[in-house]
Amino acid sequence: MQKQRVLVGVVGFSDVERHALNTVFRLSEERGLSYAPWIAPAPGDANAALVPPQVMLVDGSSAEAVLSHARQLPRGQWLIWVGPDAPEHAWRVLERPIQWVNILHDLDAVFAVHQADSGLLDLDITSPAVLHDEPDAAGSPPKRALLVGVSDEEASLLRHNLSLVGVEEVDMVTTTNDTIDLLGRNLYCFGVFNLDDQHIDPWTLMALFRKRNSDALPVAISELAGPLAGWWSRRRTRRNAERLGIAALLARPLESEALSKWMERL
């Protein structure tokens, strides 16, 4: 996967909050999708290329915030507003104390989808691995399912429901690398991806799954799809899943009735 750096413009915030944010930036540098503070060119520097930030993180209590972001943002720019009196075009509105990790997780979802849409993701994972499930003279290969980042309890429920529709071969993985390895070796009719697992890159993996298994049923699961999540979180997660072509977005904890409706399609 080609590395992508997202520039974040920061307006306002206390020294303590900025220190925490800079720590998040530094930790993200080792990943394929990283974040860095946007630095405006020095006044009078005619040679500086003006590259606008892709994300604006604004402290709504600062005077600069009111002056700079009362108007609509440039196309393609995302606004995260902290505090009261947020403009209507804000992508997300937060209150203090700020959960920086949750912000990073939400941004990952957005920009991973953008990478898939723009072709920045290397989706050719079929070479040089040899597929294990090639059809033979006796007929089609057995149906196979892939469970990514799910808990043991969720896996038990999924295995039970899959067995009811004739899917007996189930692979369960907990890391991004193991998932990519399996996608290069097997064909799947069904895949479940836990969007809440911080140890995997679920959005990229779902894009790989769809590329490799075009006729399969991909399902995303998340607490953000449930009734206890905020309206913005539910809407944003569902919109990103739809853009990636995910068939179903189910709330965690999983319910057998909700699963069975989708299992009938297998």
mmCIF file with all atom_site columns, N, CA, C and O in Angstrom, residues 146-200:
data_model
loop_
_atom_site.group_PDB
_atom_site.id
_atom_site.type_symbol
_atom_site.label_atom_id
_atom_site.label_alt_id
_atom_site.label_comp_id
_atom_site.label_asym_id
_atom_site.label_entity_id
_atom_site.label_seq_id
_atom_site.pdbx_PDB_ins_code
_atom_site.Cartn_x
_atom_site.Cartn_y
_atom_site.Cartn_z
_atom_site.occupancy
_atom_site.B_iso_or_equiv
_atom_site.pdbx_formal_charge
_atom_site.auth_seq_id
_atom_site.auth_comp_id
_atom_site.auth_asym_id
_atom_site.auth_atom_id
_atom_site.pdbx_PDB_model_num
ATOM 1   N N  . LEU A 1 146 ? -14.670 -15.829 6.130  1.00 0.00 ? 146 LEU A N  1
ATOM 2   C CA . LEU A 1 146 ? -13.527 -15.176 6.774  1.00 0.00 ? 146 LEU A CA 1
ATOM 3   C C  . LEU A 1 146 ? -14.042 -14.240 7.864  1.00 0.00 ? 146 LEU A C  1
ATOM 4   O O  . LEU A 1 146 ? -14.869 -13.363 7.599  1.00 0.00 ? 146 LEU A O  1
ATOM 5   N N  . LEU A 1 147 ? -13.555 -14.424 9.091  1.00 0.00 ? 147 LEU A N  1
ATOM 6   C CA . LEU A 1 147 ? -13.939 -13.585 10.222 1.00 0.00 ? 147 LEU A CA 1
ATOM 7   C C  . LEU A 1 147 ? -12.710 -12.803 10.676 1.00 0.00 ? 147 LEU A C  1
ATOM 8   O O  . LEU A 1 147 ? -11.710 -13.408 11.085 1.00 0.00 ? 147 LEU A O  1
ATOM 9   N N  . VAL A 1 148 ? -12.798 -11.476 10.637 1.00 0.00 ? 148 VAL A N  1
ATOM 10  C CA . VAL A 1 148 ? -11.626 -10.634 10.911 1.00 0.00 ? 148 VAL A CA 1
ATOM 11  C C  . VAL A 1 148 ? -11.876 -9.758  12.135 1.00 0.00 ? 148 VAL A C  1
ATOM 12  O O  . VAL A 1 148 ? -12.786 -8.924  12.142 1.00 0.00 ? 148 VAL A O  1
ATOM 13  N N  . GLY A 1 149 ? -11.082 -9.971  13.173 1.00 0.00 ? 149 GLY A N  1
ATOM 14  C CA . GLY A 1 149 ? -11.139 -9.113  14.356 1.00 0.00 ? 149 GLY A CA 1
ATOM 15  C C  . GLY A 1 149 ? -12.349 -9.317  15.240 1.00 0.00 ? 149 GLY A C  1
ATOM 16  O O  . GLY A 1 149 ? -12.642 -8.454  16.067 1.00 0.00 ? 149 GLY A O  1
ATOM 17  N N  . VAL A 1 150 ? -13.038 -10.426 15.114 1.00 0.00 ? 150 VAL A N  1
ATOM 18  C CA . VAL A 1 150 ? -14.232 -10.662 15.931 1.00 0.00 ? 150 VAL A CA 1
ATOM 19  C C  . VAL A 1 150 ? -13.839 -11.327 17.244 1.00 0.00 ? 150 VAL A C  1
ATOM 20  O O  . VAL A 1 150 ? -12.790 -11.974 17.357 1.00 0.00 ? 150 VAL A O  1
ATOM 21  N N  . SER A 1 151 ? -14.685 -11.195 18.254 1.00 0.00 ? 151 SER A N  1
ATOM 22  C CA . SER A 1 151 ? -14.441 -11.827 19.546 1.00 0.00 ? 151 SER A CA 1
ATOM 23  C C  . SER A 1 151 ? -14.801 -13.307 19.481 1.00 0.00 ? 151 SER A C  1
ATOM 24  O O  . SER A 1 151 ? -15.452 -13.769 18.535 1.00 0.00 ? 151 SER A O  1
ATOM 25  N N  . ASP A 1 152 ? -14.391 -14.059 20.510 1.00 0.00 ? 152 ASP A N  1
ATOM 26  C CA . ASP A 1 152 ? -14.717 -15.485 20.557 1.00 0.00 ? 152 ASP A CA 1
ATOM 27  C C  . ASP A 1 152 ? -16.228 -15.704 20.606 1.00 0.00 ? 152 ASP A C  1
ATOM 28  O O  . ASP A 1 152 ? -16.753 -16.628 19.972 1.00 0.00 ? 152 ASP A O  1
ATOM 29  N N  . GLU A 1 153 ? -16.919 -14.865 21.345 1.00 0.00 ? 153 GLU A N  1
ATOM 30  C CA . GLU A 1 153 ? -18.382 -14.989 21.440 1.00 0.00 ? 153 GLU A CA 1
ATOM 31  C C  . GLU A 1 153 ? -19.030 -14.713 20.086 1.00 0.00 ? 153 GLU A C  1
ATOM 32  O O  . GLU A 1 153 ? -19.959 -15.421 19.666 1.00 0.00 ? 153 GLU A O  1
ATOM 33  N N  . GLU A 1 154 ? -18.554 -13.681 19.402 1.00 0.00 ? 154 GLU A N  1
ATOM 34  C CA . GLU A 1 154 ? -19.094 -13.362 18.079 1.00 0.00 ? 154 GLU A CA 1
ATOM 35  C C  . GLU A 1 154 ? -18.780 -14.476 17.090 1.00 0.00 ? 154 GLU A C  1
ATOM 36  O O  . GLU A 1 154 ? -19.627 -14.831 16.249 1.00 0.00 ? 154 GLU A O  1
ATOM 37  N N  . ALA A 1 155 ? -17.565 -15.022 17.181 1.00 0.00 ? 155 ALA A N  1
ATOM 38  C CA . ALA A 1 155 ? -17.179 -16.107 16.283 1.00 0.00 ? 155 ALA A CA 1
ATOM 39  C C  . ALA A 1 155 ? -18.082 -17.319 16.473 1.00 0.00 ? 155 ALA A C  1
ATOM 40  O O  . ALA A 1 155 ? -18.482 -17.980 15.503 1.00 0.00 ? 155 ALA A O  1
ATOM 41  N N  . SER A 1 156 ? -18.425 -17.645 17.724 1.00 0.00 ? 156 SER A N  1
ATOM 42  C CA . SER A 1 156 ? -19.298 -18.778 17.999 1.00 0.00 ? 156 SER A CA 1
ATOM 43  C C  . SER A 1 156 ? -20.673 -18.582 17.370 1.00 0.00 ? 156 SER A C  1
ATOM 44  O O  . SER A 1 156 ? -21.237 -19.500 16.754 1.00 0.00 ? 156 SER A O  1
ATOM 45  N N  . LEU A 1 157 ? -21.223 -17.370 17.519 1.00 0.00 ? 157 LEU A N  1
ATOM 46  C CA . LEU A 1 157 ? -22.535 -17.071 16.936 1.00 0.00 ? 157 LEU A CA 1
ATOM 47  C C  . LEU A 1 157 ? -22.473 -17.135 15.412 1.00 0.00 ? 157 LEU A C  1
ATOM 48  O O  . LEU A 1 157 ? -23.376 -17.699 14.760 1.00 0.00 ? 157 LEU A O  1
ATOM 49  N N  . LEU A 1 158 ? -21.407 -16.575 14.834 1.00 0.00 ? 158 LEU A N  1
ATOM 50  C CA . LEU A 1 158 ? -21.267 -16.570 13.379 1.00 0.00 ? 158 LEU A CA 1
ATOM 51  C C  . LEU A 1 158 ? -21.100 -17.978 12.834 1.00 0.00 ? 158 LEU A C  1
ATOM 52  O O  . LEU A 1 158 ? -21.704 -18.335 11.813 1.00 0.00 ? 158 LEU A O  1
ATOM 53  N N  . ARG A 1 159 ? -20.266 -18.784 13.492 1.00 0.00 ? 159 ARG A N  1
ATOM 54  C CA . ARG A 1 159 ? -20.067 -20.160 13.036 1.00 0.00 ? 159 ARG A CA 1
ATOM 55  C C  . ARG A 1 159 ? -21.383 -20.940 13.053 1.00 0.00 ? 159 ARG A C  1
ATOM 56  O O  . ARG A 1 159 ? -21.669 -21.724 12.139 1.00 0.00 ? 159 ARG A O  1
ATOM 57  N N  . HIS A 1 160 ? -22.182 -20.737 14.107 1.00 0.00 ? 160 HIS A N  1
ATOM 58  C CA . HIS A 1 160 ? -23.467 -21.435 14.200 1.00 0.00 ? 160 HIS A CA 1
ATOM 59  C C  . HIS A 1 160 ? -24.375 -21.036 13.048 1.00 0.00 ? 160 HIS A C  1
ATOM 60  O O  . HIS A 1 160 ? -24.977 -21.917 12.391 1.00 0.00 ? 160 HIS A O  1
ATOM 61  N N  . ASN A 1 161 ? -24.493 -19.740 12.797 1.00 0.00 ? 161 ASN A N  1
ATOM 62  C CA . ASN A 1 161 ? -25.370 -19.274 11.715 1.00 0.00 ? 161 ASN A CA 1
ATOM 63  C C  . ASN A 1 161 ? -24.850 -19.692 10.342 1.00 0.00 ? 161 ASN A C  1
ATOM 64  O O  . ASN A 1 161 ? -25.637 -19.996 9.441  1.00 0.00 ? 161 ASN A O  1
ATOM 65  N N  . LEU A 1 162 ? -23.540 -19.728 10.181 1.00 0.00 ? 162 LEU A N  1
ATOM 66  C CA . LEU A 1 162 ? -22.967 -20.158 8.902  1.00 0.00 ? 162 LEU A CA 1
ATOM 67  C C  . LEU A 1 162 ? -23.224 -21.636 8.654  1.00 0.00 ? 162 LEU A C  1
ATOM 68  O O  . LEU A 1 162 ? -23.503 -22.055 7.518  1.00 0.00 ? 162 LEU A O  1
ATOM 69  N N  . SER A 1 163 ? -23.144 -22.427 9.712  1.00 0.00 ? 163 SER A N  1
ATOM 70  C CA . SER A 1 163 ? -23.390 -23.873 9.550  1.00 0.00 ? 163 SER A CA 1
ATOM 71  C C  . SER A 1 163 ? -24.818 -24.148 9.104  1.00 0.00 ? 163 SER A C  1
ATOM 72  O O  . SER A 1 163 ? -25.078 -25.134 8.397  1.00 0.00 ? 163 SER A O  1
ATOM 73  N N  . LEU A 1 164 ? -25.744 -23.286 9.490  1.00 0.00 ? 164 LEU A N  1
ATOM 74  C CA . LEU A 1 164 ? -27.147 -23.478 9.117  1.00 0.00 ? 164 LEU A CA 1
ATOM 75  C C  . LEU A 1 164 ? -27.384 -23.269 7.623  1.00 0.00 ? 164 LEU A C  1
ATOM 76  O O  . LEU A 1 164 ? -28.378 -23.752 7.079  1.00 0.00 ? 164 LEU A O  1
ATOM 77  N N  . VAL A 1 165 ? -26.464 -22.540 6.966  1.00 0.00 ? 165 VAL A N  1
ATOM 78  C CA . VAL A 1 165 ? -26.605 -22.305 5.519  1.00 0.00 ? 165 VAL A CA 1
ATOM 79  C C  . VAL A 1 165 ? -25.524 -23.046 4.733  1.00 0.00 ? 165 VAL A C  1
ATOM 80  O O  . VAL A 1 165 ? -25.252 -22.731 3.576  1.00 0.00 ? 165 VAL A O  1
ATOM 81  N N  . GLY A 1 166 ? -24.900 -24.035 5.378  1.00 0.00 ? 166 GLY A N  1
ATOM 82  C CA . GLY A 1 166 ? -23.975 -24.906 4.665  1.00 0.00 ? 166 GLY A CA 1
ATOM 83  C C  . GLY A 1 166 ? -22.554 -24.414 4.532  1.00 0.00 ? 166 GLY A C  1
ATOM 84  O O  . GLY A 1 166 ? -21.799 -24.940 3.706  1.00 0.00 ? 166 GLY A O  1
ATOM 85  N N  . VAL A 1 167 ? -22.156 -23.418 5.316  1.00 0.00 ? 167 VAL A N  1
ATOM 86  C CA . VAL A 1 167 ? -20.773 -22.926 5.279  1.00 0.00 ? 167 VAL A CA 1
ATOM 87  C C  . VAL A 1 167 ? -20.045 -23.510 6.489  1.00 0.00 ? 167 VAL A C  1
ATOM 88  O O  . VAL A 1 167 ? -20.243 -23.073 7.623  1.00 0.00 ? 167 VAL A O  1
ATOM 89  N N  . GLU A 1 168 ? -19.209 -24.513 6.251  1.00 0.00 ? 168 GLU A N  1
ATOM 90  C CA . GLU A 1 168 ? -18.536 -25.210 7.343  1.00 0.00 ? 168 GLU A CA 1
ATOM 91  C C  . GLU A 1 168 ? -17.084 -24.771 7.516  1.00 0.00 ? 168 GLU A C  1
ATOM 92  O O  . GLU A 1 168 ? -16.518 -24.912 8.601  1.00 0.00 ? 168 GLU A O  1
ATOM 93  N N  . GLU A 1 169 ? -16.456 -24.265 6.468  1.00 0.00 ? 169 GLU A N  1
ATOM 94  C CA . GLU A 1 169 ? -15.050 -23.871 6.539  1.00 0.00 ? 169 GLU A CA 1
ATOM 95  C C  . GLU A 1 169 ? -14.969 -22.383 6.890  1.00 0.00 ? 169 GLU A C  1
ATOM 96  O O  . GLU A 1 169 ? -15.413 -21.531 6.115  1.00 0.00 ? 169 GLU A O  1
ATOM 97  N N  . VAL A 1 170 ? -14.406 -22.095 8.043  1.00 0.00 ? 170 VAL A N  1
ATOM 98  C CA . VAL A 1 170 ? -14.347 -20.720 8.551  1.00 0.00 ? 170 VAL A CA 1
ATOM 99  C C  . VAL A 1 170 ? -12.928 -20.400 8.993  1.00 0.00 ? 170 VAL A C  1
ATOM 100 O O  . VAL A 1 170 ? -12.335 -21.147 9.786  1.00 0.00 ? 170 VAL A O  1
ATOM 101 N N  . ASP A 1 171 ? -12.376 -19.302 8.478  1.00 0.00 ? 171 ASP A N  1
ATOM 102 C CA . ASP A 1 171 ? -11.063 -18.815 8.900  1.00 0.00 ? 171 ASP A CA 1
ATOM 103 C C  . ASP A 1 171 ? -11.260 -17.612 9.810  1.00 0.00 ? 171 ASP A C  1
ATOM 104 O O  . ASP A 1 171 ? -11.989 -16.671 9.462  1.00 0.00 ? 171 ASP A O  1
ATOM 105 N N  . MET A 1 172 ? -10.594 -17.618 10.964 1.00 0.00 ? 172 MET A N  1
ATOM 106 C CA . MET A 1 172 ? -10.692 -16.520 11.923 1.00 0.00 ? 172 MET A CA 1
ATOM 107 C C  . MET A 1 172 ? -9.304  -15.916 12.126 1.00 0.00 ? 172 MET A C  1
ATOM 108 O O  . MET A 1 172 ? -8.363  -16.635 12.479 1.00 0.00 ? 172 MET A O  1
ATOM 109 N N  . VAL A 1 173 ? -9.157  -14.608 11.881 1.00 0.00 ? 173 VAL A N  1
ATOM 110 C CA . VAL A 1 173 ? -7.857  -13.942 11.978 1.00 0.00 ? 173 VAL A CA 1
ATOM 111 C C  . VAL A 1 173 ? -7.978  -12.673 12.820 1.00 0.00 ? 173 VAL A C  1
ATOM 112 O O  . VAL A 1 173 ? -9.061  -12.083 12.934 1.00 0.00 ? 173 VAL A O  1
ATOM 113 N N  . THR A 1 174 ? -6.832  -12.249 13.371 1.00 0.00 ? 174 THR A N  1
ATOM 114 C CA . THR A 1 174 ? -6.828  -11.088 14.263 1.00 0.00 ? 174 THR A CA 1
ATOM 115 C C  . THR A 1 174 ? -5.804  -10.037 13.858 1.00 0.00 ? 174 THR A C  1
ATOM 116 O O  . THR A 1 174 ? -5.663  -9.030  14.546 1.00 0.00 ? 174 THR A O  1
ATOM 117 N N  . THR A 1 175 ? -5.081  -10.236 12.744 1.00 0.00 ? 175 THR A N  1
ATOM 118 C CA . THR A 1 175 ? -4.087  -9.255  12.308 1.00 0.00 ? 175 THR A CA 1
ATOM 119 C C  . THR A 1 175 ? -4.286  -8.921  10.834 1.00 0.00 ? 175 THR A C  1
ATOM 120 O O  . THR A 1 175 ? -4.835  -9.723  10.061 1.00 0.00 ? 175 THR A O  1
ATOM 121 N N  . THR A 1 176 ? -3.808  -7.758  10.454 1.00 0.00 ? 176 THR A N  1
ATOM 122 C CA . THR A 1 176 ? -3.912  -7.320  9.060  1.00 0.00 ? 176 THR A CA 1
ATOM 123 C C  . THR A 1 176 ? -3.091  -8.222  8.144  1.00 0.00 ? 176 THR A C  1
ATOM 124 O O  . THR A 1 176 ? -3.554  -8.638  7.075  1.00 0.00 ? 176 THR A O  1
ATOM 125 N N  . ASN A 1 177 ? -1.863  -8.541  8.531  1.00 0.00 ? 177 ASN A N  1
ATOM 126 C CA . ASN A 1 177 ? -0.990  -9.354  7.681  1.00 0.00 ? 177 ASN A CA 1
ATOM 127 C C  . ASN A 1 177 ? -1.553  -10.749 7.460  1.00 0.00 ? 177 ASN A C  1
ATOM 128 O O  . ASN A 1 177 ? -1.507  -11.288 6.339  1.00 0.00 ? 177 ASN A O  1
ATOM 129 N N  . ASP A 1 178 ? -2.082  -11.373 8.513  1.00 0.00 ? 178 ASP A N  1
ATOM 130 C CA . ASP A 1 178 ? -2.661  -12.710 8.362  1.00 0.00 ? 178 ASP A CA 1
ATOM 131 C C  . ASP A 1 178 ? -3.878  -12.686 7.442  1.00 0.00 ? 178 ASP A C  1
ATOM 132 O O  . ASP A 1 178 ? -4.113  -13.631 6.672  1.00 0.00 ? 178 ASP A O  1
ATOM 133 N N  . THR A 1 179 ? -4.649  -11.613 7.533  1.00 0.00 ? 179 THR A N  1
ATOM 134 C CA . THR A 1 179 ? -5.824  -11.495 6.665  1.00 0.00 ? 179 THR A CA 1
ATOM 135 C C  . THR A 1 179 ? -5.409  -11.391 5.206  1.00 0.00 ? 179 THR A C  1
ATOM 136 O O  . THR A 1 179 ? -5.979  -12.053 4.327  1.00 0.00 ? 179 THR A O  1
ATOM 137 N N  . ILE A 1 180 ? -4.416  -10.567 4.923  1.00 0.00 ? 180 ILE A N  1
ATOM 138 C CA . ILE A 1 180 ? -3.933  -10.413 3.548  1.00 0.00 ? 180 ILE A CA 1
ATOM 139 C C  . ILE A 1 180 ? -3.399  -11.735 3.025  1.00 0.00 ? 180 ILE A C  1
ATOM 140 O O  . ILE A 1 180 ? -3.618  -12.098 1.857  1.00 0.00 ? 180 ILE A O  1
ATOM 141 N N  . ASP A 1 181 ? -2.698  -12.478 3.874  1.00 0.00 ? 181 ASP A N  1
ATOM 142 C CA . ASP A 1 181 ? -2.165  -13.785 3.472  1.00 0.00 ? 181 ASP A CA 1
ATOM 143 C C  . ASP A 1 181 ? -3.287  -14.734 3.075  1.00 0.00 ? 181 ASP A C  1
ATOM 144 O O  . ASP A 1 181 ? -3.217  -15.407 2.039  1.00 0.00 ? 181 ASP A O  1
ATOM 145 N N  . LEU A 1 182 ? -4.344  -14.790 3.877  1.00 0.00 ? 182 LEU A N  1
ATOM 146 C CA . LEU A 1 182 ? -5.464  -15.682 3.564  1.00 0.00 ? 182 LEU A CA 1
ATOM 147 C C  . LEU A 1 182 ? -6.200  -15.254 2.307  1.00 0.00 ? 182 LEU A C  1
ATOM 148 O O  . LEU A 1 182 ? -6.640  -16.095 1.513  1.00 0.00 ? 182 LEU A O  1
ATOM 149 N N  . LEU A 1 183 ? -6.330  -13.954 2.114  1.00 0.00 ? 183 LEU A N  1
ATOM 150 C CA . LEU A 1 183 ? -7.017  -13.462 0.921  1.00 0.00 ? 183 LEU A CA 1
ATOM 151 C C  . LEU A 1 183 ? -6.238  -13.796 -0.345 1.00 0.00 ? 183 LEU A C  1
ATOM 152 O O  . LEU A 1 183 ? -6.812  -13.875 -1.439 1.00 0.00 ? 183 LEU A O  1
ATOM 153 N N  . GLY A 1 184 ? -4.937  -13.966 -0.217 1.00 0.00 ? 184 GLY A N  1
ATOM 154 C CA . GLY A 1 184 ? -4.137  -14.353 -1.367 1.00 0.00 ? 184 GLY A CA 1
ATOM 155 C C  . GLY A 1 184 ? -4.170  -15.838 -1.660 1.00 0.00 ? 184 GLY A C  1
ATOM 156 O O  . GLY A 1 184 ? -3.753  -16.269 -2.740 1.00 0.00 ? 184 GLY A O  1
ATOM 157 N N  . ARG A 1 185 ? -4.662  -16.640 -0.720 1.00 0.00 ? 185 ARG A N  1
ATOM 158 C CA . ARG A 1 185 ? -4.633  -18.099 -0.884 1.00 0.00 ? 185 ARG A CA 1
ATOM 159 C C  . ARG A 1 185 ? -6.008  -18.740 -1.023 1.00 0.00 ? 185 ARG A C  1
ATOM 160 O O  . ARG A 1 185 ? -6.113  -19.848 -1.542 1.00 0.00 ? 185 ARG A O  1
ATOM 161 N N  . ASN A 1 186 ? -7.050  -18.067 -0.552 1.00 0.00 ? 186 ASN A N  1
ATOM 162 C CA . ASN A 1 186 ? -8.380  -18.684 -0.539 1.00 0.00 ? 186 ASN A CA 1
ATOM 163 C C  . ASN A 1 186 ? -9.422  -17.783 -1.191 1.00 0.00 ? 186 ASN A C  1
ATOM 164 O O  . ASN A 1 186 ? -9.264  -16.561 -1.255 1.00 0.00 ? 186 ASN A O  1
ATOM 165 N N  . LEU A 1 187 ? -10.495 -18.425 -1.616 1.00 0.00 ? 187 LEU A N  1
ATOM 166 C CA . LEU A 1 187 ? -11.676 -17.710 -2.079 1.00 0.00 ? 187 LEU A CA 1
ATOM 167 C C  . LEU A 1 187 ? -12.750 -17.804 -1.000 1.00 0.00 ? 187 LEU A C  1
ATOM 168 O O  . LEU A 1 187 ? -12.887 -18.836 -0.336 1.00 0.00 ? 187 LEU A O  1
ATOM 169 N N  . TYR A 1 188 ? -13.536 -16.733 -0.854 1.00 0.00 ? 188 TYR A N  1
ATOM 170 C CA . TYR A 1 188 ? -14.538 -16.687 0.213  1.00 0.00 ? 188 TYR A CA 1
ATOM 171 C C  . TYR A 1 188 ? -15.893 -16.286 -0.347 1.00 0.00 ? 188 TYR A C  1
ATOM 172 O O  . TYR A 1 188 ? -15.993 -15.509 -1.303 1.00 0.00 ? 188 TYR A O  1
ATOM 173 N N  . CYS A 1 189 ? -16.940 -16.807 0.296  1.00 0.00 ? 189 CYS A N  1
ATOM 174 C CA . CYS A 1 189 ? -18.301 -16.413 -0.060 1.00 0.00 ? 189 CYS A CA 1
ATOM 175 C C  . CYS A 1 189 ? -18.868 -15.417 0.950  1.00 0.00 ? 189 CYS A C  1
ATOM 176 O O  . CYS A 1 189 ? -19.913 -14.803 0.714  1.00 0.00 ? 189 CYS A O  1
ATOM 177 N N  . PHE A 1 190 ? -18.162 -15.254 2.084  1.00 0.00 ? 190 PHE A N  1
ATOM 178 C CA . PHE A 1 190 ? -18.696 -14.430 3.166  1.00 0.00 ? 190 PHE A CA 1
ATOM 179 C C  . PHE A 1 190 ? -17.529 -13.908 3.997  1.00 0.00 ? 190 PHE A C  1
ATOM 180 O O  . PHE A 1 190 ? -16.557 -14.613 4.256  1.00 0.00 ? 190 PHE A O  1
ATOM 181 N N  . GLY A 1 191 ? -17.623 -12.637 4.406  1.00 0.00 ? 191 GLY A N  1
ATOM 182 C CA . GLY A 1 191 ? -16.580 -12.053 5.242  1.00 0.00 ? 191 GLY A CA 1
ATOM 183 C C  . GLY A 1 191 ? -17.169 -11.088 6.254  1.00 0.00 ? 191 GLY A C  1
ATOM 184 O O  . GLY A 1 191 ? -18.088 -10.329 5.937  1.00 0.00 ? 191 GLY A O  1
ATOM 185 N N  . VAL A 1 192 ? -16.657 -11.141 7.489  1.00 0.00 ? 192 VAL A N  1
ATOM 186 C CA . VAL A 1 192 ? -17.097 -10.239 8.553  1.00 0.00 ? 192 VAL A CA 1
ATOM 187 C C  . VAL A 1 192 ? -15.886 -9.473  9.053  1.00 0.00 ? 192 VAL A C  1
ATOM 188 O O  . VAL A 1 192 ? -14.846 -10.066 9.367  1.00 0.00 ? 192 VAL A O  1
ATOM 189 N N  . PHE A 1 193 ? -16.021 -8.141  9.170  1.00 0.00 ? 193 PHE A N  1
ATOM 190 C CA . PHE A 1 193 ? -14.914 -7.288  9.575  1.00 0.00 ? 193 PHE A CA 1
ATOM 191 C C  . PHE A 1 193 ? -15.357 -6.394  10.736 1.00 0.00 ? 193 PHE A C  1
ATOM 192 O O  . PHE A 1 193 ? -16.342 -5.658  10.632 1.00 0.00 ? 193 PHE A O  1
ATOM 193 N N  . ASN A 1 194 ? -14.608 -6.457  11.828 1.00 0.00 ? 194 ASN A N  1
ATOM 194 C CA . ASN A 1 194 ? -14.917 -5.663  13.016 1.00 0.00 ? 194 ASN A CA 1
ATOM 195 C C  . ASN A 1 194 ? -14.270 -4.287  12.898 1.00 0.00 ? 194 ASN A C  1
ATOM 196 O O  . ASN A 1 194 ? -13.047 -4.150  13.014 1.00 0.00 ? 194 ASN A O  1
ATOM 197 N N  . LEU A 1 195 ? -15.074 -3.265  12.687 1.00 0.00 ? 195 LEU A N  1
ATOM 198 C CA . LEU A 1 195 ? -14.557 -1.910  12.521 1.00 0.00 ? 195 LEU A CA 1
ATOM 199 C C  . LEU A 1 195 ? -14.021 -1.319  13.821 1.00 0.00 ? 195 LEU A C  1
ATOM 200 O O  . LEU A 1 195 ? -13.298 -0.319  13.796 1.00 0.00 ? 195 LEU A O  1
ATOM 201 N N  . ASP A 1 196 ? -14.359 -1.923  14.957 1.00 0.00 ? 196 ASP A N  1
ATOM 202 C CA . ASP A 1 196 ? -13.951 -1.388  16.251 1.00 0.00 ? 196 ASP A CA 1
ATOM 203 C C  . ASP A 1 196 ? -12.586 -1.897  16.712 1.00 0.00 ? 196 ASP A C  1
ATOM 204 O O  . ASP A 1 196 ? -12.064 -1.419  17.718 1.00 0.00 ? 196 ASP A O  1
ATOM 205 N N  . ASP A 1 197 ? -12.030 -2.869  15.997 1.00 0.00 ? 197 ASP A N  1
ATOM 206 C CA . ASP A 1 197 ? -10.750 -3.448  16.404 1.00 0.00 ? 197 ASP A CA 1
ATOM 207 C C  . ASP A 1 197 ? -9.611  -2.506  16.012 1.00 0.00 ? 197 ASP A C  1
ATOM 208 O O  . ASP A 1 197 ? -9.352  -2.284  14.826 1.00 0.00 ? 197 ASP A O  1
ATOM 209 N N  . GLN A 1 198 ? -8.916  -1.953  17.011 1.00 0.00 ? 198 GLN A N  1
ATOM 210 C CA . GLN A 1 198 ? -7.843  -0.986  16.762 1.00 0.00 ? 198 GLN A CA 1
ATOM 211 C C  . GLN A 1 198 ? -6.563  -1.654  16.270 1.00 0.00 ? 198 GLN A C  1
ATOM 212 O O  . GLN A 1 198 ? -5.620  -0.958  15.877 1.00 0.00 ? 198 GLN A O  1
ATOM 213 N N  . HIS A 1 199 ? -6.491  -2.994  16.286 1.00 0.00 ? 199 HIS A N  1
ATOM 214 C CA . HIS A 1 199 ? -5.258  -3.686  15.915 1.00 0.00 ? 199 HIS A CA 1
ATOM 215 C C  . HIS A 1 199 ? -5.218  -4.076  14.442 1.00 0.00 ? 199 HIS A C  1
ATOM 216 O O  . HIS A 1 199 ? -4.228  -4.648  13.989 1.00 0.00 ? 199 HIS A O  1
ATOM 217 N N  . ILE A 1 200 ? -6.277  -3.800  13.700 1.00 0.00 ? 200 ILE A N  1
ATOM 218 C CA . ILE A 1 200 ? -6.311  -4.129  12.279 1.00 0.00 ? 200 ILE A CA 1
ATOM 219 C C  . ILE A 1 200 ? -6.698  -2.893  11.483 1.00 0.00 ? 200 ILE A C  1
ATOM 220 O O  . ILE A 1 200 ? -7.084  -1.867  12.044 1.00 0.00 ? 200 ILE A O  1
#
